Tab-separated table of C-alpha atoms and ligand atoms in Angstrom:
chain	number	residue	atom	x	y	z
K	227	UNK	CA	28.699	93.743	147.882
K	228	UNK	CA	28.571	95.647	151.149
K	229	UNK	CA	26.071	98.429	151.652
K	230	UNK	CA	28.830	101.050	151.942
K	231	UNK	CA	28.934	103.478	149.010
K	232	UNK	CA	32.065	105.520	148.183
K	233	UNK	CA	29.936	108.632	147.660
K	234	UNK	CA	31.602	112.023	147.992
K	235	UNK	CA	29.789	115.296	148.522
K	236	UNK	CA	31.640	118.042	146.649
K	237	UNK	CA	31.093	121.537	148.038
K	238	UNK	CA	32.426	124.569	146.200
K	239	UNK	CA	32.930	127.819	148.088
K	240	UNK	CA	29.395	129.060	147.392
K	241	UNK	CA	27.996	125.763	148.777
K	242	UNK	CA	30.113	126.010	151.918
K	243	UNK	CA	28.729	129.519	152.464
K	244	UNK	CA	25.149	128.317	151.860
K	245	UNK	CA	25.784	125.583	154.465
K	246	UNK	CA	26.289	128.271	157.134
K	247	UNK	CA	30.007	129.073	157.112
K	248	UNK	CA	29.620	132.817	157.737
K	249	UNK	CA	27.894	132.342	161.098
K	250	UNK	CA	30.725	133.533	163.388
K	251	UNK	CA	28.894	132.513	166.605
K	252	UNK	CA	28.667	128.914	165.342
K	253	UNK	CA	32.325	128.931	164.247
K	254	UNK	CA	33.466	130.295	167.615
K	255	UNK	CA	31.509	127.588	169.442
K	256	UNK	CA	32.872	124.819	167.186
K	257	UNK	CA	36.422	126.144	167.607
K	258	UNK	CA	36.228	126.288	171.398
K	259	UNK	CA	34.582	122.842	171.568
K	260	UNK	CA	37.385	121.380	169.425
K	261	UNK	CA	40.061	122.910	171.650
K	262	UNK	CA	38.288	121.410	174.678
K	263	UNK	CA	38.135	117.984	172.981
K	264	UNK	CA	41.884	118.187	172.256
K	265	UNK	CA	42.550	118.726	175.967
K	266	UNK	CA	40.224	115.813	176.793
K	267	UNK	CA	42.241	113.472	174.550
K	268	UNK	CA	39.424	112.956	172.029
K	269	UNK	CA	41.420	114.297	169.084
K	270	UNK	CA	44.468	113.062	167.213
K	271	UNK	CA	46.169	116.016	165.605
K	272	UNK	CA	49.641	115.272	164.211
K	273	UNK	CA	51.808	118.298	163.452
K	274	UNK	CA	51.297	119.799	160.034
K	275	UNK	CA	53.840	118.978	157.343
K	276	UNK	CA	54.974	121.941	155.289
K	277	UNK	CA	56.124	121.680	151.690
K	278	UNK	CA	57.975	124.940	150.973
K	279	UNK	CA	58.527	125.888	147.328
K	280	UNK	CA	60.927	126.287	145.615
K	281	UNK	CA	62.745	125.606	148.923
K	282	UNK	CA	62.607	126.523	152.631
K	283	UNK	CA	65.059	129.424	152.333
K	284	UNK	CA	63.457	131.131	149.332
K	285	UNK	CA	59.866	130.119	150.075
K	286	UNK	CA	57.509	131.764	147.603
K	287	UNK	CA	54.626	129.403	148.231
K	288	UNK	CA	53.772	126.400	150.387
K	289	UNK	CA	51.311	123.563	150.683
K	290	UNK	CA	50.710	122.058	154.134
K	291	UNK	CA	49.067	118.797	155.045
K	292	UNK	CA	46.989	119.063	158.226
K	293	UNK	CA	45.430	115.714	159.178
K	294	UNK	CA	43.180	115.086	162.143
K	295	UNK	CA	40.834	112.527	163.682
K	296	UNK	CA	38.069	113.798	165.917
K	297	UNK	CA	36.322	111.254	168.112
K	298	UNK	CA	33.575	111.839	170.681
K	299	UNK	CA	30.205	112.827	169.230
K	300	UNK	CA	31.836	114.044	165.975
K	301	UNK	CA	33.733	110.954	164.772
K	302	UNK	CA	35.370	112.025	161.532
K	303	UNK	CA	38.814	111.887	159.968
K	304	UNK	CA	40.108	114.431	157.510
K	305	UNK	CA	42.833	116.711	156.394
K	306	UNK	CA	43.196	120.226	155.141
K	307	UNK	CA	45.559	120.901	152.264
K	308	UNK	CA	46.451	124.448	153.250
K	309	UNK	CA	48.353	126.519	150.720
K	310	UNK	CA	49.585	130.071	150.326
K	311	UNK	CA	51.274	131.847	147.420
K	312	UNK	CA	52.895	135.257	147.509
K	313	UNK	CA	52.524	135.334	143.704
K	314	UNK	CA	48.741	135.400	144.141
K	315	UNK	CA	48.751	138.697	146.046
K	316	UNK	CA	50.428	140.410	143.083
K	317	UNK	CA	47.458	139.408	140.888
K	318	UNK	CA	44.014	141.033	140.933
K	319	UNK	CA	41.315	138.849	142.497
K	320	UNK	CA	43.575	136.020	143.709
K	321	UNK	CA	43.702	135.138	147.422
K	322	UNK	CA	46.980	134.512	149.282
K	323	UNK	CA	45.556	131.316	150.791
K	324	UNK	CA	43.814	128.550	148.810
K	325	UNK	CA	42.646	125.563	150.846
K	326	UNK	CA	40.906	122.247	150.314
K	327	UNK	CA	39.498	119.780	152.856
K	328	UNK	CA	38.799	116.057	152.521
K	329	UNK	CA	36.637	114.278	155.125
K	330	UNK	CA	36.736	110.489	155.522
K	331	UNK	CA	34.679	107.938	157.413
K	332	UNK	CA	36.918	106.664	160.237
K	333	UNK	CA	35.548	103.099	159.937
K	334	UNK	CA	35.618	102.467	156.170
K	335	UNK	CA	38.041	105.299	155.363
K	336	UNK	CA	35.794	106.056	152.381
K	337	UNK	CA	35.932	109.782	151.571
K	338	UNK	CA	32.678	111.538	152.493
K	339	UNK	CA	33.300	115.082	151.326
K	340	UNK	CA	35.683	117.304	149.414
K	341	UNK	CA	35.199	121.011	149.886
K	342	UNK	CA	36.717	124.424	149.416
K	343	UNK	CA	38.297	125.336	152.742
K	344	UNK	CA	39.641	128.767	151.813
K	345	UNK	CA	37.011	130.678	153.766
K	346	UNK	CA	36.803	128.030	156.501
K	347	UNK	CA	40.438	128.959	157.173
K	348	UNK	CA	39.579	132.655	157.422
K	349	UNK	CA	36.681	131.988	159.797
K	350	UNK	CA	38.462	129.450	162.007
K	351	UNK	CA	41.700	131.442	162.187
K	352	UNK	CA	39.823	134.467	163.468
K	353	UNK	CA	37.746	132.257	165.749
K	354	UNK	CA	40.939	130.877	167.353
K	355	UNK	CA	41.956	134.472	168.115
K	356	UNK	CA	38.407	135.106	169.367
K	357	UNK	CA	38.634	132.161	171.776
K	358	UNK	CA	42.045	133.390	172.948
K	359	UNK	CA	40.664	136.912	173.454
K	360	UNK	CA	37.711	135.555	175.446
K	361	UNK	CA	40.148	134.086	177.995
K	362	UNK	CA	43.027	136.577	178.019
K	363	UNK	CA	41.683	140.008	177.021
K	364	UNK	CA	40.683	142.364	179.807
K	365	UNK	CA	36.892	142.488	180.245
K	366	UNK	CA	37.308	146.292	180.245
K	367	UNK	CA	38.895	146.473	176.789
K	368	UNK	CA	37.430	149.452	174.947
K	369	UNK	CA	39.855	149.914	172.044
K	370	UNK	CA	41.304	147.115	169.905
K	371	UNK	CA	43.965	147.516	167.233
K	372	UNK	CA	43.802	144.979	164.392
K	373	UNK	CA	46.760	145.009	161.988
K	374	UNK	CA	46.222	143.503	158.520
K	375	UNK	CA	43.054	144.265	156.572
K	376	UNK	CA	43.150	141.192	154.362
K	377	UNK	CA	41.071	138.016	154.272
K	378	UNK	CA	41.783	137.117	157.930
K	379	UNK	CA	41.462	140.769	159.029
K	380	UNK	CA	37.906	140.904	157.698
K	381	UNK	CA	36.681	137.917	159.749
K	382	UNK	CA	38.800	138.990	162.730
K	383	UNK	CA	36.559	142.029	163.259
K	384	UNK	CA	33.481	139.901	163.943
K	385	UNK	CA	35.399	137.222	165.925
K	386	UNK	CA	36.840	139.867	168.254
K	387	UNK	CA	33.585	141.804	168.616
K	388	UNK	CA	31.679	138.583	169.467
K	389	UNK	CA	34.322	137.510	171.989
K	390	UNK	CA	35.057	140.806	173.767
K	391	UNK	CA	31.729	142.634	173.915
K	392	UNK	CA	33.154	145.604	175.883
K	393	UNK	CA	35.022	146.847	172.777
K	394	UNK	CA	33.726	150.200	171.553
K	395	UNK	CA	36.189	150.854	168.734
K	396	UNK	CA	38.397	148.818	166.422
K	397	UNK	CA	41.324	150.609	164.809
K	398	UNK	CA	41.988	148.609	161.625
K	399	UNK	CA	45.501	149.180	160.277
K	400	UNK	CA	47.058	148.248	156.966
K	401	UNK	CA	49.857	149.539	154.752
K	402	UNK	CA	47.141	149.725	152.106
K	403	UNK	CA	44.565	152.167	153.537
K	404	UNK	CA	42.041	151.365	150.799
K	405	UNK	CA	41.779	147.789	152.147
K	406	UNK	CA	41.161	148.985	155.717
K	407	UNK	CA	38.608	151.525	154.441
K	408	UNK	CA	36.828	148.823	152.427
K	409	UNK	CA	36.414	146.516	155.442
K	410	UNK	CA	35.378	149.417	157.716
K	411	UNK	CA	32.632	150.224	155.189
K	412	UNK	CA	31.441	146.599	155.101
K	413	UNK	CA	30.908	146.715	158.885
K	414	UNK	CA	29.278	150.196	158.881
K	415	UNK	CA	26.193	150.253	161.121
K	416	UNK	CA	27.223	147.008	162.857
K	417	UNK	CA	30.609	147.650	164.440
K	418	UNK	CA	32.682	150.815	164.931
K	419	UNK	CA	35.689	150.059	162.692
K	420	UNK	CA	38.032	152.995	162.064
K	421	UNK	CA	40.631	152.623	159.259
K	422	UNK	CA	44.087	153.681	160.359
K	423	UNK	CA	47.398	154.114	158.542
K	424	UNK	CA	49.530	154.523	161.671
K	425	UNK	CA	50.023	151.196	163.491
K	426	UNK	CA	52.184	152.783	166.204
K	427	UNK	CA	49.507	155.340	167.159
K	428	UNK	CA	46.757	152.687	167.062
K	429	UNK	CA	48.719	150.112	169.103
K	430	UNK	CA	49.553	152.698	171.783
K	431	UNK	CA	45.818	153.358	172.354
K	432	UNK	CA	44.745	149.729	172.441
K	433	UNK	CA	44.337	147.158	175.208
K	434	UNK	CA	43.998	144.397	172.630
K	435	UNK	CA	46.252	144.106	169.561
K	436	UNK	CA	45.771	141.395	166.948
K	437	UNK	CA	48.194	141.032	164.019
K	438	UNK	CA	47.423	139.117	160.789
K	439	UNK	CA	49.660	140.510	158.097
K	440	UNK	CA	51.952	139.237	155.359
K	441	UNK	CA	54.851	141.186	156.899
K	442	UNK	CA	58.131	139.309	156.490
K	443	UNK	CA	59.740	140.662	159.653
K	444	UNK	CA	58.541	141.775	163.093
K	445	UNK	CA	56.948	145.241	163.035
K	446	UNK	CA	55.092	145.536	166.361
K	447	UNK	CA	57.547	147.191	168.728
K	448	UNK	CA	57.638	146.470	172.454
K	449	UNK	CA	57.469	150.166	173.341
K	450	UNK	CA	54.112	150.490	171.502
K	451	UNK	CA	52.437	147.873	173.737
K	452	UNK	CA	50.792	148.829	177.065
K	453	UNK	CA	52.230	146.833	180.008
K	454	UNK	CA	48.840	145.192	180.658
K	455	UNK	CA	47.726	144.693	177.059
K	456	UNK	CA	46.752	141.514	175.244
K	457	UNK	CA	48.631	140.785	172.018
K	458	UNK	CA	47.550	138.026	169.641
K	459	UNK	CA	49.817	137.216	166.702
K	460	UNK	CA	48.344	135.125	163.865
K	461	UNK	CA	51.226	135.097	161.348
K	462	UNK	CA	54.549	133.432	162.225
K	463	UNK	CA	56.586	136.404	163.439
K	464	UNK	CA	55.102	139.913	163.519
K	465	UNK	CA	55.871	141.025	167.071
K	466	UNK	CA	59.226	141.789	168.647
K	467	UNK	CA	60.486	138.890	170.761
K	468	UNK	CA	60.662	141.115	173.819
K	469	UNK	CA	56.840	141.321	173.853
K	470	UNK	CA	56.536	137.533	174.086
K	471	UNK	CA	59.405	137.055	176.501
K	472	UNK	CA	58.154	139.578	179.058
K	473	UNK	CA	54.518	138.379	178.886
K	474	UNK	CA	53.038	137.129	182.173
K	475	UNK	CA	50.923	134.641	180.194
K	476	UNK	CA	52.252	133.055	177.000
K	477	UNK	CA	49.446	131.341	175.108
K	478	UNK	CA	49.913	129.082	172.082
K	479	UNK	CA	47.687	126.787	170.064
K	480	UNK	CA	50.066	123.823	169.648
K	481	UNK	CA	53.601	123.546	171.016
K	482	UNK	CA	54.934	120.792	168.752
K	483	UNK	CA	53.977	122.679	165.587
K	484	UNK	CA	55.099	126.097	166.689
K	485	UNK	CA	58.373	124.861	168.108
K	486	UNK	CA	59.449	123.041	164.935
K	487	UNK	CA	58.142	125.246	162.104
K	488	UNK	CA	61.006	127.531	161.184
K	489	UNK	CA	60.266	131.246	161.074
K	490	UNK	CA	57.743	131.209	163.921
K	491	UNK	CA	58.505	133.325	166.980
K	492	UNK	CA	58.054	130.275	169.213
K	493	UNK	CA	60.585	128.268	167.180
K	494	UNK	CA	63.103	131.115	167.196
K	495	UNK	CA	62.876	131.811	170.920
K	496	UNK	CA	62.858	128.087	171.732
K	497	UNK	CA	66.008	127.275	169.727
K	498	UNK	CA	67.682	130.316	171.278
K	499	UNK	CA	67.026	128.691	174.686
K	500	UNK	CA	64.653	131.471	175.804
K	501	UNK	CA	61.334	129.570	175.779
K	502	UNK	CA	60.240	126.114	176.911
K	503	UNK	CA	56.889	124.338	176.653
K	504	UNK	CA	56.272	124.542	180.430
K	505	UNK	CA	56.314	128.359	180.166
K	506	UNK	CA	53.272	128.302	177.861
K	507	UNK	CA	49.546	127.649	178.201
K	508	UNK	CA	47.654	126.182	175.254
K	509	UNK	CA	44.272	127.233	173.901
K	510	UNK	CA	43.003	123.662	174.579
K	511	UNK	CA	44.063	124.032	178.250
K	512	UNK	CA	42.194	127.343	178.480
K	513	UNK	CA	39.045	125.948	176.821
K	514	UNK	CA	39.027	122.917	179.133
K	515	UNK	CA	39.587	125.049	182.250
K	516	UNK	CA	42.885	123.270	183.012
K	517	UNK	CA	44.860	126.510	183.246
K	518	UNK	CA	43.725	130.076	183.923
K	519	UNK	CA	43.536	132.860	181.389
K	520	UNK	CA	43.950	136.483	182.457
K	521	UNK	CA	43.925	136.685	186.252
K	522	UNK	CA	44.399	140.427	186.810
K	523	UNK	CA	44.193	143.783	185.056
K	524	UNK	CA	47.974	144.154	185.366
K	525	UNK	CA	49.077	141.180	183.284
K	526	UNK	CA	50.597	141.293	179.815
K	527	UNK	CA	49.098	138.364	177.878
K	528	UNK	CA	50.536	137.264	174.530
K	529	UNK	CA	49.211	134.575	172.203
K	530	UNK	CA	50.868	133.050	169.113
K	531	UNK	CA	49.181	130.569	166.764
K	532	UNK	CA	49.811	128.731	163.522
K	533	UNK	CA	46.439	126.994	163.284
K	534	UNK	CA	45.280	123.532	164.336
K	535	UNK	CA	43.938	121.144	161.682
K	536	UNK	CA	41.363	119.601	164.036
K	537	UNK	CA	39.445	122.882	164.098
K	538	UNK	CA	39.252	122.893	160.284
K	539	UNK	CA	38.005	119.322	160.260
K	540	UNK	CA	35.392	119.878	162.984
K	541	UNK	CA	33.978	122.914	161.168
K	542	UNK	CA	34.104	121.205	157.764
K	543	UNK	CA	32.218	118.254	159.255
K	544	UNK	CA	29.491	120.529	160.663
K	545	UNK	CA	29.125	122.216	157.258
K	546	UNK	CA	28.997	118.793	155.564
K	547	UNK	CA	26.113	117.759	157.861
K	548	UNK	CA	24.335	121.067	157.200
K	549	UNK	CA	24.817	120.619	153.434
K	550	UNK	CA	23.400	117.075	153.513
K	551	UNK	CA	20.369	118.327	155.426
K	552	UNK	CA	19.805	121.234	153.023
K	553	UNK	CA	20.523	119.190	149.868
K	554	UNK	CA	23.479	121.411	148.896
K	555	UNK	CA	26.435	120.265	146.759
K	556	UNK	CA	27.257	117.784	144.072
K	557	UNK	CA	27.477	114.028	144.654
K	558	UNK	CA	30.390	112.154	143.053
K	559	UNK	CA	31.269	108.451	143.126
K	560	UNK	CA	34.856	107.341	143.728
K	561	UNK	CA	34.066	104.177	141.740
K	562	UNK	CA	31.016	102.213	140.579
K	563	UNK	CA	32.592	98.830	141.372
K	564	UNK	CA	36.134	98.549	142.723
K	565	UNK	CA	38.121	96.443	140.247
K	566	UNK	CA	40.430	94.773	142.764
K	567	UNK	CA	39.468	94.013	146.346
O	173	NAD	N1	47.487	131.328	162.489
O	173	NAD	C1	46.750	130.776	161.549
O	173	NAD	O1	46.050	129.802	161.786
O	173	NAD	C2	46.720	131.381	160.170
O	173	NAD	C3	45.827	130.861	159.220
O	173	NAD	C4	45.762	131.474	157.961
O	173	NAD	C5	46.572	132.550	157.667
O	173	NAD	N2	47.453	133.007	158.590
O	173	NAD	C6	48.349	134.121	158.302
O	173	NAD	O2	47.630	135.343	158.401
O	173	NAD	C7	48.270	136.328	157.590
O	173	NAD	C8	47.232	137.096	156.786
O	173	NAD	O3	46.614	136.230	155.848
O	173	NAD	P1	45.524	136.831	154.824
O	173	NAD	O4	44.982	135.685	154.074
O	173	NAD	O5	44.598	137.755	155.537
O	173	NAD	O6	46.478	137.687	153.876
O	173	NAD	P2	46.055	138.931	152.939
O	173	NAD	O7	47.079	139.014	151.885
O	173	NAD	O8	44.630	138.801	152.533
O	173	NAD	O9	46.172	140.185	153.933
O	173	NAD	C9	47.376	140.558	154.542
O	173	NAD	C10	47.326	142.069	154.779
O	173	NAD	O10	48.481	142.455	155.554
O	173	NAD	C11	48.862	143.754	155.109
O	173	NAD	N3	50.208	144.027	155.606
O	173	NAD	C12	51.377	143.430	155.240
O	173	NAD	N4	52.401	143.920	155.967
O	173	NAD	C13	51.870	144.838	156.828
O	173	NAD	C14	52.416	145.668	157.838
O	173	NAD	N5	53.710	145.644	158.147
O	173	NAD	N6	51.577	146.490	158.512
O	173	NAD	C15	50.262	146.521	158.241
O	173	NAD	N7	49.682	145.744	157.284
O	173	NAD	C16	50.478	144.917	156.591
O	173	NAD	C17	48.735	143.668	153.599
O	173	NAD	O11	48.673	144.945	153.012
O	173	NAD	C18	47.415	142.892	153.473
O	173	NAD	O12	46.288	143.733	153.393
O	173	NAD	C19	49.285	135.588	156.726
O	173	NAD	O13	50.583	135.779	157.252
O	173	NAD	C20	48.879	134.129	156.888
O	173	NAD	O14	49.991	133.244	156.745
O	173	NAD	C21	47.522	132.456	159.835
């Protein structure tokens, strides 16, 4: 028998939190480092595969497989099984997104960890916007407008405040004012978050606009956006195409994903012949210093993302190491003795 044990560390959501998940500074650093490693060729990150249910046209829910291998000093393989259900948001206490991550040893391919990734998604999604904002938001941004006071909206407040320290006020908009009020209250005494029911009025005041809603069609109008603003869209298509097309800098996380996943603004503008890869800069290129972010106060900068699995895996791996060190989680064996080898 070899000395390799197929031992899996199972981490439920509470364990993942105890392992340090809610530390936004750490998540921002891990996210930016992963983007840099992608640009340096140390990451294999195939495009996500989406399983739409009951079918693409009438999608009510989806599960997506997001595999990645991260080399360098991290050296882990894994995938996130990322899922969302619109049924869930009609039920009390059920999140839209429900995610799971599996980490494997790249040498033996034995699984090392299985963990809840629901909140990792919230933290890393906001951190991706935070990294984008660090490079493309004006350093003089005083007012930010965040649209969508859900799970991602909550973590977005801290990601944006950490990344753009000049911000004095966040206008947090939602169709459901009670949700915006709830999050504003959670941040009371730490950040100046003002709940707002009028997205148009909030967007018109802001130099930075971040959208993370479940809207099913674009709602952010071009005439609401200042000519030198920064707009970051986290859901597939929330902003009018005109905003993207007239942007001086078009930032994306991953071209191959965004250009083939139907419904995304990048896919739509690409198939309409209005957008090509060469017109965009990626977050990995920004993090590695290969292309510039904002270069003047006059530019309109627009970013669109769908999420990169490598970031989930890098963060999950860090939390796994923290959990091992702190003795958190439950150990499971895949087998005692493999029957057939
Ligand atoms: N880019 C990524 O990596 C990534 C990762 C995860 C989730 N997402 C996307 O982020 C979005 C938000 O996810 P969540 O988990 O926070 O959802 P959620 O259900 O917790 O919150 C969404 C919020 O948007 C609000 N909303 C819907 N339409 C609106 C509108 N027109 N104006 C203002 N508010 C509106 C809802 O009232 C709700 O409070 C989803 O579209 C999800 O697919 C993106």
